[in-house]
């Protein structure tokens, strides 16, 4: 930037003592400032990351997700799923994934903030290594009202980027945002298991943590042209080991707040194929909800099999917005 004006005219022949003193002081400070900048540059300043300039994409070492049109990396394409294992392509038929580097830093300690004392459980749907354990994830488990498969491989973009990597990346981003608000955050899995956990254990983790709120993160595998997100809330179930009656109302409030914040922050429209344009769906067949004793919702962030949605889901900056929308909804719910 250039400046003009009397303060920036060439020096006059005669300087006052005060001006001479200021000149000496500036001359002494400049080398120190340059040295400080050199040290900063050598050790590295704040990274840009892939999170829309936030640099908060989970722990250090978490692999960057691809841009739209990512190469195939190991999850199968699938039919529309429910985010809890049903309807998504069974394990055992996917190509080998690229190597996955787990988070190196682990979860940070919660900061003080408006959510101090609150516990949030984040459930990143599926597991990138599930396809290697077909017999284990096809094992039936009791989900209260019926028996179903332990888990599935999840879906993938047409280019092969797996839902399980998407969910874990968003979970890391969401964890960071909630911890900055003071919350204690627990993940059901953090790339630290060879498969699973099964859907019944995912619910149990939230229950045992006595979570004030729990959210299961997914992306759908519906047909091309089906776009948008939807939040799934538990319906009233009282059958066998399932009893959701106490959590139906608070879960509905959590779902509504998450959906509202998600629209506002991401600019993404609610699903055009489920929820009648509200982005809200109630279900009674999902074990992860039926077995929960704490307020819980699922969110299907978009349709990985639609090219337009896939371009969003594979964008790091959009995933940061998705995490921010979820965080704002959860914070709003917990603060009342």
mmCIF file of C-alpha atoms in Angstrom:
data_model
loop_
_atom_site.group_PDB
_atom_site.id
_atom_site.type_symbol
_atom_site.label_atom_id
_atom_site.label_comp_id
_atom_site.label_asym_id
_atom_site.label_seq_id
_atom_site.Cartn_x
_atom_site.Cartn_y
_atom_site.Cartn_z
ATOM 1 C CA UNK A 1 0.000 0.000 0.000
ATOM 2 C CA UNK A 2 1.352 3.475 -0.883
ATOM 3 C CA UNK A 3 0.779 6.581 1.163
ATOM 4 C CA UNK A 4 0.856 10.310 0.362
ATOM 5 C CA UNK A 5 0.768 13.335 2.587
ATOM 6 C CA UNK A 6 3.023 15.519 4.658
ATOM 7 C CA UNK A 7 4.023 12.701 7.037
ATOM 8 C CA UNK A 8 5.611 10.834 4.143
ATOM 9 C CA UNK A 9 7.512 13.668 2.437
ATOM 10 C CA UNK A 10 11.295 13.260 1.994
ATOM 11 C CA UNK A 11 13.356 13.986 5.106
ATOM 12 C CA UNK A 12 14.271 17.591 5.788
ATOM 13 C CA UNK A 13 17.893 18.595 6.334
ATOM 14 C CA UNK A 14 17.384 19.449 10.026
ATOM 15 C CA UNK A 15 15.711 16.904 12.313
ATOM 16 C CA UNK A 16 14.509 17.554 15.803
ATOM 17 C CA UNK A 17 16.094 15.559 18.666
ATOM 18 C CA UNK A 18 12.816 13.695 19.163
ATOM 19 C CA UNK A 19 12.701 12.639 15.520
ATOM 20 C CA UNK A 20 16.323 11.476 15.689
ATOM 21 C CA UNK A 21 15.478 9.393 18.766
ATOM 22 C CA UNK A 22 12.481 7.765 17.024
ATOM 23 C CA UNK A 23 14.621 6.963 14.004
ATOM 24 C CA UNK A 24 17.186 5.185 16.170
ATOM 25 C CA UNK A 25 14.420 3.221 17.952
ATOM 26 C CA UNK A 26 12.846 2.047 14.693
ATOM 27 C CA UNK A 27 16.217 1.056 13.306
ATOM 28 C CA UNK A 28 16.820 -1.070 16.393
ATOM 29 C CA UNK A 29 13.411 -2.769 16.221
ATOM 30 C CA UNK A 30 13.355 -3.740 12.537
ATOM 31 C CA UNK A 31 16.107 -6.413 12.672
ATOM 32 C CA UNK A 32 14.394 -8.028 15.683
ATOM 33 C CA UNK A 33 11.068 -8.121 13.902
ATOM 34 C CA UNK A 34 12.633 -9.671 10.824
ATOM 35 C CA UNK A 35 14.380 -12.274 12.986
ATOM 36 C CA UNK A 36 11.086 -13.142 14.713
ATOM 37 C CA UNK A 37 9.331 -13.612 11.366
ATOM 38 C CA UNK A 38 12.139 -15.871 10.185
ATOM 39 C CA UNK A 39 11.744 -18.121 13.242
ATOM 40 C CA UNK A 40 7.941 -18.204 12.747
ATOM 41 C CA UNK A 41 8.320 -19.201 9.106
ATOM 42 C CA UNK A 42 10.881 -21.874 9.962
ATOM 43 C CA UNK A 43 8.725 -23.643 12.539
ATOM 44 C CA UNK A 44 5.500 -23.159 10.556
ATOM 45 C CA UNK A 45 2.556 -20.882 11.100
ATOM 46 C CA UNK A 46 -1.097 -21.897 11.240
ATOM 47 C CA UNK A 47 -1.966 -24.526 8.624
ATOM 48 C CA UNK A 48 -4.701 -23.923 6.114
ATOM 49 C CA UNK A 49 -6.003 -27.483 6.234
ATOM 50 C CA UNK A 50 -9.030 -28.509 4.218
ATOM 51 C CA UNK A 51 -11.681 -27.070 6.464
ATOM 52 C CA UNK A 52 -12.579 -23.816 4.822
ATOM 53 C CA UNK A 53 -9.661 -22.026 6.457
ATOM 54 C CA UNK A 54 -10.542 -23.235 9.947
ATOM 55 C CA UNK A 55 -7.759 -25.781 10.335
ATOM 56 C CA UNK A 56 -9.939 -27.852 12.670
ATOM 57 C CA UNK A 57 -10.354 -31.127 10.836
ATOM 58 C CA UNK A 58 -9.971 -33.500 13.763
ATOM 59 C CA UNK A 59 -6.629 -34.669 15.097
ATOM 60 C CA UNK A 60 -3.267 -34.257 13.429
ATOM 61 C CA UNK A 61 -2.570 -36.883 10.853
ATOM 62 C CA UNK A 62 -6.175 -37.328 9.776
ATOM 63 C CA UNK A 63 -5.979 -37.885 6.010
ATOM 64 C CA UNK A 64 -7.419 -35.212 3.786
ATOM 65 C CA UNK A 65 -10.545 -36.223 1.958
ATOM 66 C CA UNK A 66 -10.678 -35.917 -1.804
ATOM 67 C CA UNK A 67 -12.231 -33.187 -3.810
ATOM 68 C CA UNK A 68 -15.223 -34.038 -5.967
ATOM 69 C CA UNK A 69 -14.297 -36.840 -8.339
ATOM 70 C CA UNK A 70 -12.036 -38.616 -5.863
ATOM 71 C CA UNK A 71 -10.398 -41.868 -6.939
ATOM 72 C CA UNK A 72 -11.806 -45.127 -5.681
ATOM 73 C CA UNK A 73 -10.495 -45.904 -2.221
ATOM 74 C CA UNK A 74 -12.327 -48.854 -0.872
ATOM 75 C CA UNK A 75 -16.046 -48.664 -0.128
ATOM 76 C CA UNK A 76 -18.720 -50.115 -2.370
ATOM 77 C CA UNK A 77 -21.545 -48.366 -4.068
ATOM 78 C CA UNK A 78 -24.862 -49.300 -2.550
ATOM 79 C CA UNK A 79 -28.596 -48.984 -2.601
ATOM 80 C CA UNK A 80 -30.418 -46.526 -0.338
ATOM 81 C CA UNK A 81 -29.688 -47.212 3.319
ATOM 82 C CA UNK A 82 -31.054 -46.165 6.645
ATOM 83 C CA UNK A 83 -27.807 -45.216 8.337
ATOM 84 C CA UNK A 84 -28.054 -48.164 10.738
ATOM 85 C CA UNK A 85 -26.996 -50.984 8.490
ATOM 86 C CA UNK A 86 -30.195 -51.880 6.619
ATOM 87 C CA UNK A 87 -30.345 -51.631 2.852
ATOM 88 C CA UNK A 88 -26.697 -50.770 2.314
ATOM 89 C CA UNK A 89 -24.528 -53.097 0.315
ATOM 90 C CA UNK A 90 -23.255 -56.079 2.350
ATOM 91 C CA UNK A 91 -19.613 -56.470 3.168
ATOM 92 C CA UNK A 92 -17.138 -58.535 1.230
ATOM 93 C CA UNK A 93 -17.616 -57.033 -2.215
ATOM 94 C CA UNK A 94 -15.606 -53.838 -2.034
ATOM 95 C CA UNK A 95 -12.124 -53.245 -3.451
ATOM 96 C CA UNK A 96 -9.192 -52.820 -1.097
ATOM 97 C CA UNK A 97 -9.040 -49.314 0.363
ATOM 98 C CA UNK A 98 -6.096 -47.008 0.340
ATOM 99 C CA UNK A 99 -4.124 -46.973 3.565
ATOM 100 C CA UNK A 100 -5.704 -44.953 6.358
ATOM 101 C CA UNK A 101 -3.674 -42.897 8.788
ATOM 102 C CA UNK A 102 -5.487 -42.667 12.134
ATOM 103 C CA UNK A 103 -5.629 -39.468 14.109
ATOM 104 C CA UNK A 104 -2.269 -38.982 15.784
ATOM 105 C CA UNK A 105 -3.210 -36.514 18.495
ATOM 106 C CA UNK A 106 -6.266 -38.069 20.090
ATOM 107 C CA UNK A 107 -9.130 -36.050 21.568
ATOM 108 C CA UNK A 108 -8.261 -32.789 23.246
ATOM 109 C CA UNK A 109 -9.383 -31.980 26.758
ATOM 110 C CA UNK A 110 -12.593 -29.951 26.857
ATOM 111 C CA UNK A 111 -12.224 -26.218 27.309
ATOM 112 C CA UNK A 112 -14.294 -24.179 29.689
ATOM 113 C CA UNK A 113 -17.390 -22.800 28.027
ATOM 114 C CA UNK A 114 -21.175 -22.868 27.927
ATOM 115 C CA UNK A 115 -21.226 -26.667 27.566
ATOM 116 C CA UNK A 116 -18.930 -27.380 30.517
ATOM 117 C CA UNK A 117 -20.324 -30.430 32.316
ATOM 118 C CA UNK A 118 -22.268 -31.624 29.255
ATOM 119 C CA UNK A 119 -21.486 -34.937 27.561
ATOM 120 C CA UNK A 120 -21.982 -35.479 23.825
ATOM 121 C CA UNK A 121 -21.508 -38.825 22.075
ATOM 122 C CA UNK A 122 -20.712 -38.749 18.355
ATOM 123 C CA UNK A 123 -21.263 -41.927 16.368
ATOM 124 C CA UNK A 124 -19.349 -41.931 13.036
ATOM 125 C CA UNK A 125 -21.375 -44.377 10.956
ATOM 126 C CA UNK A 126 -19.743 -47.614 9.795
ATOM 127 C CA UNK A 127 -16.017 -48.358 9.793
ATOM 128 C CA UNK A 128 -13.587 -48.118 6.845
ATOM 129 C CA UNK A 129 -12.324 -51.649 7.547
ATOM 130 C CA UNK A 130 -15.722 -53.341 7.816
ATOM 131 C CA UNK A 131 -15.414 -54.927 4.371
ATOM 132 C CA UNK A 132 -12.500 -57.043 5.636
ATOM 133 C CA UNK A 133 -14.733 -58.596 8.313
ATOM 134 C CA UNK A 134 -17.768 -59.894 6.464
ATOM 135 C CA UNK A 135 -18.621 -62.665 8.922
ATOM 136 C CA UNK A 136 -18.316 -60.385 11.942
ATOM 137 C CA UNK A 137 -20.456 -57.540 10.630
ATOM 138 C CA UNK A 138 -23.054 -59.896 9.157
ATOM 139 C CA UNK A 139 -23.562 -61.460 12.588
ATOM 140 C CA UNK A 140 -27.070 -60.749 13.883
ATOM 141 C CA UNK A 141 -27.523 -58.712 17.066
ATOM 142 C CA UNK A 142 -30.634 -57.943 19.097
ATOM 143 C CA UNK A 143 -31.790 -54.361 18.499
ATOM 144 C CA UNK A 144 -34.721 -54.552 20.892
ATOM 145 C CA UNK A 145 -37.599 -55.177 18.529
ATOM 146 C CA UNK A 146 -35.842 -57.579 16.160
ATOM 147 C CA UNK A 147 -32.485 -58.973 15.115
ATOM 148 C CA UNK A 148 -30.351 -57.410 12.425
ATOM 149 C CA UNK A 149 -26.791 -57.348 11.098
ATOM 150 C CA UNK A 150 -24.094 -55.989 13.389
ATOM 151 C CA UNK A 151 -23.142 -53.315 10.838
ATOM 152 C CA UNK A 152 -22.551 -52.794 7.104
ATOM 153 C CA UNK A 153 -19.808 -51.309 4.971
ATOM 154 C CA UNK A 154 -21.905 -48.224 4.249
ATOM 155 C CA UNK A 155 -22.199 -46.563 0.879
ATOM 156 C CA UNK A 156 -19.746 -44.596 -1.301
ATOM 157 C CA UNK A 157 -19.621 -41.965 -4.010
ATOM 158 C CA UNK A 158 -19.702 -43.172 -7.601
ATOM 159 C CA UNK A 159 -15.953 -42.537 -7.649
ATOM 160 C CA UNK A 160 -15.505 -44.866 -4.673
ATOM 161 C CA UNK A 161 -14.929 -42.568 -1.684
ATOM 162 C CA UNK A 162 -16.493 -44.381 1.294
ATOM 163 C CA UNK A 163 -19.136 -43.121 3.638
ATOM 164 C CA UNK A 164 -17.103 -44.406 6.594
ATOM 165 C CA UNK A 165 -14.276 -41.967 5.815
ATOM 166 C CA UNK A 166 -16.732 -39.127 5.400
ATOM 167 C CA UNK A 167 -18.390 -39.804 8.751
ATOM 168 C CA UNK A 168 -15.117 -40.033 10.661
ATOM 169 C CA UNK A 169 -13.812 -36.802 9.164
ATOM 170 C CA UNK A 170 -16.981 -34.901 10.055
ATOM 171 C CA UNK A 171 -16.947 -36.471 13.533
ATOM 172 C CA UNK A 172 -13.437 -35.129 14.148
ATOM 173 C CA UNK A 173 -14.482 -31.653 13.075
ATOM 174 C CA UNK A 174 -17.610 -31.759 15.224
ATOM 175 C CA UNK A 175 -15.661 -33.015 18.245
ATOM 176 C CA UNK A 176 -13.293 -30.062 18.025
ATOM 177 C CA UNK A 177 -16.128 -27.545 17.790
ATOM 178 C CA UNK A 178 -17.991 -29.018 20.764
ATOM 179 C CA UNK A 179 -14.864 -29.245 22.886
ATOM 180 C CA UNK A 180 -14.249 -25.559 22.217
ATOM 181 C CA UNK A 181 -17.652 -24.977 23.837
ATOM 182 C CA UNK A 182 -16.541 -26.939 26.907
ATOM 183 C CA UNK A 183 -18.340 -30.232 26.204
ATOM 184 C CA UNK A 184 -16.915 -33.642 27.043
ATOM 185 C CA UNK A 185 -17.059 -35.561 23.761
ATOM 186 C CA UNK A 186 -16.855 -39.314 23.203
ATOM 187 C CA UNK A 187 -16.727 -41.083 19.824
ATOM 188 C CA UNK A 188 -18.132 -44.579 19.396
ATOM 189 C CA UNK A 189 -15.150 -45.354 17.176
ATOM 190 C CA UNK A 190 -12.176 -43.333 16.043
ATOM 191 C CA UNK A 191 -10.580 -45.531 13.395
ATOM 192 C CA UNK A 192 -9.183 -47.542 16.292
ATOM 193 C CA UNK A 193 -11.172 -50.749 15.762
ATOM 194 C CA UNK A 194 -10.811 -53.447 13.149
ATOM 195 C CA UNK A 195 -14.576 -53.390 12.507
ATOM 196 C CA UNK A 196 -17.783 -52.048 13.965
ATOM 197 C CA UNK A 197 -18.847 -51.452 16.651
ATOM 198 C CA UNK A 198 -22.163 -53.189 16.159
ATOM 199 C CA UNK A 199 -25.314 -51.070 16.215
ATOM 200 C CA UNK A 200 -26.315 -52.286 19.694
ATOM 201 C CA UNK A 201 -22.921 -51.326 21.118
ATOM 202 C CA UNK A 202 -23.089 -47.909 19.463
ATOM 203 C CA UNK A 203 -26.275 -47.216 21.418
ATOM 204 C CA UNK A 204 -24.820 -48.677 24.595
ATOM 205 C CA UNK A 205 -21.794 -46.336 24.437
ATOM 206 C CA UNK A 206 -24.073 -43.315 24.550
ATOM 207 C CA UNK A 207 -26.159 -44.807 27.334
ATOM 208 C CA UNK A 208 -23.179 -45.683 29.506
ATOM 209 C CA UNK A 209 -21.702 -42.222 28.993
ATOM 210 C CA UNK A 210 -25.031 -40.759 30.200
ATOM 211 C CA UNK A 211 -24.828 -38.456 27.209
ATOM 212 C CA UNK A 212 -26.834 -35.259 27.261
ATOM 213 C CA UNK A 213 -27.065 -35.624 23.478
ATOM 214 C CA UNK A 214 -25.938 -38.194 20.919
ATOM 215 C CA UNK A 215 -25.706 -37.917 17.142
ATOM 216 C CA UNK A 216 -24.972 -40.585 14.540
ATOM 217 C CA UNK A 217 -23.394 -39.219 11.357
ATOM 218 C CA UNK A 218 -24.114 -40.789 7.970
ATOM 219 C CA UNK A 219 -24.465 -40.120 4.245
ATOM 220 C CA UNK A 220 -27.149 -41.806 2.171
ATOM 221 C CA UNK A 221 -26.830 -44.063 -0.867
ATOM 222 C CA UNK A 222 -30.039 -43.251 -2.701
ATOM 223 C CA UNK A 223 -30.637 -42.843 -6.426
ATOM 224 C CA UNK A 224 -29.270 -40.067 -8.621
ATOM 225 C CA UNK A 225 -31.423 -36.962 -8.444
ATOM 226 C CA UNK A 226 -32.332 -37.593 -4.803
ATOM 227 C CA UNK A 227 -30.672 -34.733 -2.970
ATOM 228 C CA UNK A 228 -30.417 -33.056 0.391
ATOM 229 C CA UNK A 229 -30.036 -34.005 4.042
ATOM 230 C CA UNK A 230 -32.460 -35.461 6.535
ATOM 231 C CA UNK A 231 -32.418 -35.962 10.287
ATOM 232 C CA UNK A 232 -33.868 -39.202 11.649
ATOM 233 C CA UNK A 233 -35.547 -39.122 15.065
ATOM 234 C CA UNK A 234 -36.804 -42.035 17.174
ATOM 235 C CA UNK A 235 -40.483 -42.874 17.204
ATOM 236 C CA UNK A 236 -42.222 -44.258 20.257
ATOM 237 C CA UNK A 237 -41.237 -47.895 20.758
ATOM 238 C CA UNK A 238 -41.947 -50.110 23.754
ATOM 239 C CA UNK A 239 -41.188 -53.656 22.728
ATOM 240 C CA UNK A 240 -38.677 -56.157 24.028
ATOM 241 C CA UNK A 241 -35.455 -54.411 25.052
ATOM 242 C CA UNK A 242 -36.469 -51.213 23.287
ATOM 243 C CA UNK A 243 -38.215 -48.397 25.120
ATOM 244 C CA UNK A 244 -37.844 -44.969 23.570
ATOM 245 C CA UNK A 245 -40.810 -43.300 25.268
ATOM 246 C CA UNK A 246 -38.651 -41.129 27.528
ATOM 247 C CA UNK A 247 -36.424 -39.849 24.732
ATOM 248 C CA UNK A 248 -38.921 -39.222 21.937
ATOM 249 C CA UNK A 249 -39.686 -35.600 22.896
ATOM 250 C CA UNK A 250 -36.112 -34.450 23.655
ATOM 251 C CA UNK A 251 -34.808 -36.258 20.582
ATOM 252 C CA UNK A 252 -37.385 -34.472 18.433
ATOM 253 C CA UNK A 253 -36.227 -31.134 19.842
ATOM 254 C CA UNK A 254 -32.593 -32.081 19.202
ATOM 255 C CA UNK A 255 -33.441 -33.117 15.636
ATOM 256 C CA UNK A 256 -35.325 -29.926 14.874
ATOM 257 C CA UNK A 257 -32.495 -27.748 16.178
ATOM 258 C CA UNK A 258 -29.848 -29.689 14.271
ATOM 259 C CA UNK A 259 -31.883 -29.543 11.051
ATOM 260 C CA UNK A 260 -32.485 -25.814 11.390
ATOM 261 C CA UNK A 261 -28.839 -25.019 12.044
ATOM 262 C CA UNK A 262 -27.702 -27.353 9.271
ATOM 263 C CA UNK A 263 -29.798 -25.490 6.698
ATOM 264 C CA UNK A 264 -28.635 -22.116 7.949
ATOM 265 C CA UNK A 265 -24.911 -22.898 8.052
ATOM 266 C CA UNK A 266 -24.485 -25.145 5.005
ATOM 267 C CA UNK A 267 -27.137 -23.606 2.755
ATOM 268 C CA UNK A 268 -28.144 -27.170 1.867
ATOM 269 C CA UNK A 269 -31.826 -27.871 1.263
ATOM 270 C CA UNK A 270 -33.671 -30.617 3.143
ATOM 271 C CA UNK A 271 -34.154 -33.926 1.362
ATOM 272 C CA UNK A 272 -36.313 -33.879 -1.745
ATOM 273 C CA UNK A 273 -37.150 -37.566 -1.356
ATOM 274 C CA UNK A 274 -37.852 -38.013 2.371
ATOM 275 C CA UNK A 275 -39.470 -35.912 5.069
ATOM 276 C CA UNK A 276 -41.902 -33.920 2.893
ATOM 277 C CA UNK A 277 -39.434 -31.064 2.574
ATOM 278 C CA UNK A 278 -38.910 -30.689 6.337
ATOM 279 C CA UNK A 279 -35.646 -32.633 6.569
ATOM 280 C CA UNK A 280 -37.166 -34.528 9.510
ATOM 281 C CA UNK A 281 -37.981 -38.248 9.485
ATOM 282 C CA UNK A 282 -39.264 -40.426 12.343
ATOM 283 C CA UNK A 283 -38.426 -44.138 12.397
ATOM 284 C CA UNK A 284 -38.999 -47.054 14.731
ATOM 285 C CA UNK A 285 -36.819 -49.701 13.088
ATOM 286 C CA UNK A 286 -33.290 -48.479 13.824
ATOM 287 C CA UNK A 287 -31.433 -50.254 16.597
ATOM 288 C CA UNK A 288 -29.164 -47.276 17.237
ATOM 289 C CA UNK A 289 -32.251 -45.248 18.182
ATOM 290 C CA UNK A 290 -34.470 -47.967 19.663
ATOM 291 C CA UNK A 291 -31.825 -49.014 22.191
ATOM 292 C CA UNK A 292 -30.863 -45.473 23.175
ATOM 293 C CA UNK A 293 -31.830 -44.170 26.605
ATOM 294 C CA UNK A 294 -30.432 -40.687 25.889
ATOM 295 C CA UNK A 295 -31.636 -38.045 23.398
ATOM 296 C CA UNK A 296 -30.301 -39.157 20.030
ATOM 297 C CA UNK A 297 -30.704 -38.494 16.302
ATOM 298 C CA UNK A 298 -29.184 -39.687 13.056
ATOM 299 C CA UNK A 299 -28.243 -37.279 10.282
ATOM 300 C CA UNK A 300 -27.890 -38.301 6.652
ATOM 301 C CA UNK A 301 -25.838 -35.348 5.402
ATOM 302 C CA UNK A 302 -26.553 -35.898 1.716
ATOM 303 C CA UNK A 303 -26.737 -38.521 -1.022
ATOM 304 C CA UNK A 304 -23.324 -39.853 -2.009
ATOM 305 C CA UNK A 305 -24.748 -41.351 -5.213
ATOM 306 C CA UNK A 306 -25.918 -38.020 -6.586
ATOM 307 C CA UNK A 307 -23.143 -36.077 -8.345
ATOM 308 C CA UNK A 308 -24.209 -32.695 -7.000
ATOM 309 C CA UNK A 309 -24.442 -33.880 -3.402
ATOM 310 C CA UNK A 310 -21.213 -35.868 -3.778
ATOM 311 C CA UNK A 311 -19.380 -32.689 -4.786
ATOM 312 C CA UNK A 312 -20.406 -31.192 -1.438
ATOM 313 C CA UNK A 313 -19.684 -34.273 0.648
ATOM 314 C CA UNK A 314 -16.167 -34.577 -0.777
ATOM 315 C CA UNK A 315 -15.373 -30.912 -0.110
ATOM 316 C CA UNK A 316 -13.438 -30.232 3.071
ATOM 317 C CA UNK A 317 -14.823 -26.718 3.380
ATOM 318 C CA UNK A 318 -18.395 -28.030 3.102
ATOM 319 C CA UNK A 319 -17.714 -30.758 5.670
ATOM 320 C CA UNK A 320 -16.536 -28.051 8.051
ATOM 321 C CA UNK A 321 -19.829 -26.236 7.502
ATOM 322 C CA UNK A 322 -21.706 -29.492 8.093
ATOM 323 C CA UNK A 323 -19.895 -29.980 11.402
ATOM 324 C CA UNK A 324 -20.568 -26.353 12.327
ATOM 325 C CA UNK A 325 -24.275 -26.770 11.596
ATOM 326 C CA UNK A 326 -24.476 -29.888 13.748
ATOM 327 C CA UNK A 327 -22.521 -28.178 16.520
ATOM 328 C CA UNK A 328 -24.777 -25.127 16.558
ATOM 329 C CA UNK A 329 -27.862 -27.325 16.687
ATOM 330 C CA UNK A 330 -26.464 -29.396 19.565
ATOM 331 C CA UNK A 331 -25.329 -26.291 21.474
ATOM 332 C CA UNK A 332 -28.778 -24.733 21.045
ATOM 333 C CA UNK A 333 -30.428 -27.909 22.336
ATOM 334 C CA UNK A 334 -28.142 -28.262 25.355
ATOM 335 C CA UNK A 335 -28.406 -24.617 26.347
ATOM 336 C CA UNK A 336 -32.203 -24.724 26.094
#
